[in-house]
Coordinates of N, CA and C in Angstrom, one line a residue:
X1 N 127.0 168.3 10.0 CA 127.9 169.4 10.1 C 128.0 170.0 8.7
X2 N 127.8 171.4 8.6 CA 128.3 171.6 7.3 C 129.7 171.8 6.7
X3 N 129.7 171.7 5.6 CA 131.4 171.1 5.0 C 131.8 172.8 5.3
X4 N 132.8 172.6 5.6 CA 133.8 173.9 5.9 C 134.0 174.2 7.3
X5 N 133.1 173.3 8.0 CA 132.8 174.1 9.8 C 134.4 173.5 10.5
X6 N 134.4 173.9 11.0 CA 135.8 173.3 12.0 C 135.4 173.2 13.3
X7 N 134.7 171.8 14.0 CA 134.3 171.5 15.4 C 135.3 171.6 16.4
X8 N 135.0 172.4 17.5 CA 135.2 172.6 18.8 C 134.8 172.1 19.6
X9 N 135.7 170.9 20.4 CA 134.8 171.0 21.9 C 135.9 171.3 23.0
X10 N 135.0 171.8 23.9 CA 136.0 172.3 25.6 C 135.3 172.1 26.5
X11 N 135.9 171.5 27.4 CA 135.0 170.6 28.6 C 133.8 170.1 28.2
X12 N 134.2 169.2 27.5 CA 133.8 167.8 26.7 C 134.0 167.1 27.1
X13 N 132.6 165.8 27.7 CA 133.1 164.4 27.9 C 133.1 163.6 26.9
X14 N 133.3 162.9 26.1 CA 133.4 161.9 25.1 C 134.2 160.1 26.0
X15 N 133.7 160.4 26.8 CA 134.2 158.9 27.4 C 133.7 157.5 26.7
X16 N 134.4 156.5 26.1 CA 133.6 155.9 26.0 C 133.3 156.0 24.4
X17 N 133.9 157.1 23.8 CA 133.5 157.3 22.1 C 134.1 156.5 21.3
X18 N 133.4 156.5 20.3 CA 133.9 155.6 18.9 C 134.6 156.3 18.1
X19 N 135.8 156.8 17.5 CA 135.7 157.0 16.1 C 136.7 156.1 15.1
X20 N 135.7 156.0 14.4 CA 136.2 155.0 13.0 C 136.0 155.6 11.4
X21 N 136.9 155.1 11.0 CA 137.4 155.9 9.7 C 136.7 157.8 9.8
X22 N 137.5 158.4 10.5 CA 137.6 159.6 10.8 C 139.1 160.5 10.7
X23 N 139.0 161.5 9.8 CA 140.3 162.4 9.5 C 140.6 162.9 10.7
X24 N 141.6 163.7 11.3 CA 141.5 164.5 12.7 C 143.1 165.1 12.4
X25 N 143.3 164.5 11.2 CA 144.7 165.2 10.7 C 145.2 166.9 10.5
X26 N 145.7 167.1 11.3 CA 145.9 168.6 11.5 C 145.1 169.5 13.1
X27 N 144.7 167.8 13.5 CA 143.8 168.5 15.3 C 144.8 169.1 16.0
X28 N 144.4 169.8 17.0 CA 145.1 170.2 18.4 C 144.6 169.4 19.5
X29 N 145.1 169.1 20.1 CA 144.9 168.4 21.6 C 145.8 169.1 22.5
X30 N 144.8 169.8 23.5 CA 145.5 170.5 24.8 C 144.5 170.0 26.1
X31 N 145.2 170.0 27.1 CA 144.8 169.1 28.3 C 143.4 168.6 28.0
X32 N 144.1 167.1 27.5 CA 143.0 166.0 26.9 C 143.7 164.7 27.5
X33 N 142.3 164.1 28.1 CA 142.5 162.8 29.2 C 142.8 161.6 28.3
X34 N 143.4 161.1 27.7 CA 143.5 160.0 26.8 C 143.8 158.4 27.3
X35 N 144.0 158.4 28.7 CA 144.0 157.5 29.7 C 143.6 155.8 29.2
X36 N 143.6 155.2 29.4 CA 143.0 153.8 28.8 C 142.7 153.8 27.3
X37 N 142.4 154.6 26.7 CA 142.2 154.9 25.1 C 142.9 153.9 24.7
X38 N 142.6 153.4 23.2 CA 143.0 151.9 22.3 C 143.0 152.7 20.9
X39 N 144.1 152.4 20.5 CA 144.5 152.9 19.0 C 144.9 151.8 18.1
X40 N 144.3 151.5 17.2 CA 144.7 150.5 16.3 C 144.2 151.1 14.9
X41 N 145.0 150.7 13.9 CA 145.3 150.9 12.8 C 145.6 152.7 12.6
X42 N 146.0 153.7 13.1 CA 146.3 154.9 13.3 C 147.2 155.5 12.5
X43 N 147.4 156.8 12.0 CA 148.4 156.9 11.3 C 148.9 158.2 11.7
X44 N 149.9 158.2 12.9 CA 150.4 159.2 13.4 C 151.4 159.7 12.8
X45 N 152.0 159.7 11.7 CA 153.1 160.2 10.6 C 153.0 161.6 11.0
X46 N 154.3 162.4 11.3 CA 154.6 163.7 11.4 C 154.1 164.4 12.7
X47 N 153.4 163.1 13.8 CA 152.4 164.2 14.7 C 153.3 164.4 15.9
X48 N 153.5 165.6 16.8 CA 154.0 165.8 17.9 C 153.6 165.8 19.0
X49 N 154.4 165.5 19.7 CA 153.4 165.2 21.4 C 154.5 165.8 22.5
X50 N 154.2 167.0 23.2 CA 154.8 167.9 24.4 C 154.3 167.5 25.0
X51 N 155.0 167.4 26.7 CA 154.3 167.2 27.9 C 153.6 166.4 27.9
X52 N 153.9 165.1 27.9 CA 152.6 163.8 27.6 C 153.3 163.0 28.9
X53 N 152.2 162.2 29.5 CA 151.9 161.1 30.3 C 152.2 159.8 29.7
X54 N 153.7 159.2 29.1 CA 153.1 158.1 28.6 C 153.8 156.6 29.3
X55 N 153.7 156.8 30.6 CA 153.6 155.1 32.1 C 152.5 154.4 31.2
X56 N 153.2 153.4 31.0 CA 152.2 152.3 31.1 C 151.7 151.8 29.6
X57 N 151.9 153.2 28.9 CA 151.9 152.9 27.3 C 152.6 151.3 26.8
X58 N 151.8 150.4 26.0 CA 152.1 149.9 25.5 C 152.7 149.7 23.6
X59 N 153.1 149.8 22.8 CA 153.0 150.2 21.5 C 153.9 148.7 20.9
X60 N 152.8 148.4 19.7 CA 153.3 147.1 19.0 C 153.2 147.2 17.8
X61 N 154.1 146.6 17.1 CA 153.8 146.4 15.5 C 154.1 147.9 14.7
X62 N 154.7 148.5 15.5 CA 154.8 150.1 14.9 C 155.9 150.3 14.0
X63 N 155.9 150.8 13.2 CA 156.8 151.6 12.2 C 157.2 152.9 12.9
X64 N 158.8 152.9 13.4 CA 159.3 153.7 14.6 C 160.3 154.5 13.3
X65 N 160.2 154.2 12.0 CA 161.2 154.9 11.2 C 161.0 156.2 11.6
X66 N 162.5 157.0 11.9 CA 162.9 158.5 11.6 C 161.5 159.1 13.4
X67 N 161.3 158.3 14.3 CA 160.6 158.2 15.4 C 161.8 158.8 16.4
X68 N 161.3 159.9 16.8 CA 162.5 159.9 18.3 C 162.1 160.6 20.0
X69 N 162.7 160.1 20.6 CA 161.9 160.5 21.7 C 163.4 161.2 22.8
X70 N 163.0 162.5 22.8 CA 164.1 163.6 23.4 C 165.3 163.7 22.8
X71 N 165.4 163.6 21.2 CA 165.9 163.8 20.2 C 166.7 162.6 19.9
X72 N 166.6 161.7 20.5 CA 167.1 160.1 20.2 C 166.3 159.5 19.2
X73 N 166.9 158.6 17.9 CA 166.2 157.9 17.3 C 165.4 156.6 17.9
X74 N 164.6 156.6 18.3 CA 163.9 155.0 18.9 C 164.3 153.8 17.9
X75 N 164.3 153.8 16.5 CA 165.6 152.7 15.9 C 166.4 152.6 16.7
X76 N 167.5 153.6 16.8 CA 168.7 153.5 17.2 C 168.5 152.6 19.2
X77 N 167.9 153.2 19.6 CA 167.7 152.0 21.1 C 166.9 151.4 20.9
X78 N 166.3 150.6 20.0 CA 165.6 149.5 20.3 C 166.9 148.7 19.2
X79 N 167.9 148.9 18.9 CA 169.0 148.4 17.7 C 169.9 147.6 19.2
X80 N 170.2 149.2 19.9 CA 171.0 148.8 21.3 C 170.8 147.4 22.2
X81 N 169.2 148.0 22.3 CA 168.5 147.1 23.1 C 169.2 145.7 23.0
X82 N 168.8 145.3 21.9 CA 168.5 144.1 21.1 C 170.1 143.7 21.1
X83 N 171.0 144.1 21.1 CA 172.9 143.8 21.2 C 172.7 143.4 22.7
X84 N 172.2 144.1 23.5 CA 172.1 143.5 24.9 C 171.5 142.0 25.7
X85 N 170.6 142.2 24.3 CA 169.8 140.7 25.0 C 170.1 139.7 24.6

């Protein structure tokens, strides 16, 4: 690729792809199948996510600081949670 290019793809299969030690910081994702997909070691700091599918999502070992989901802090109910159990 040459340095400066900014790759596109649209109806693109990538099933099945690898990427490792790869930047993608500042991507767009619009109707993208991310289904079964495995994320480890990721650094999603500051990224947003509208209209997302996330049944079945598992998430471990995460750093949920200043994290909120429909303007709730995820600290704050997973704080709750934890008073309840």
């Amino acid at each position: 690729m040459i340095p400066g290019d900014v790759p596109s793809f649209t109806h693109a299969k990538l099933t099945s792809a690898t990427f490792r030690d790869v930047c993608l910081g500042q991507a767009r994702f619009d109707d993208v199948n991310l289904s079964g997909a495995q994320f480890q070691n990721v650094n999603l700091a500051g990224a947003r996510f509208d209209d997302v599918n996330l049944s079945g999502v598992a998430i471990t070992n995460a750093n949920v600081a200043g994290m909120t989901i429909n303007g709730v802090f995820v600290s704050d109910l997973l704080a709750a949670h934890q008073k309840c159990t």
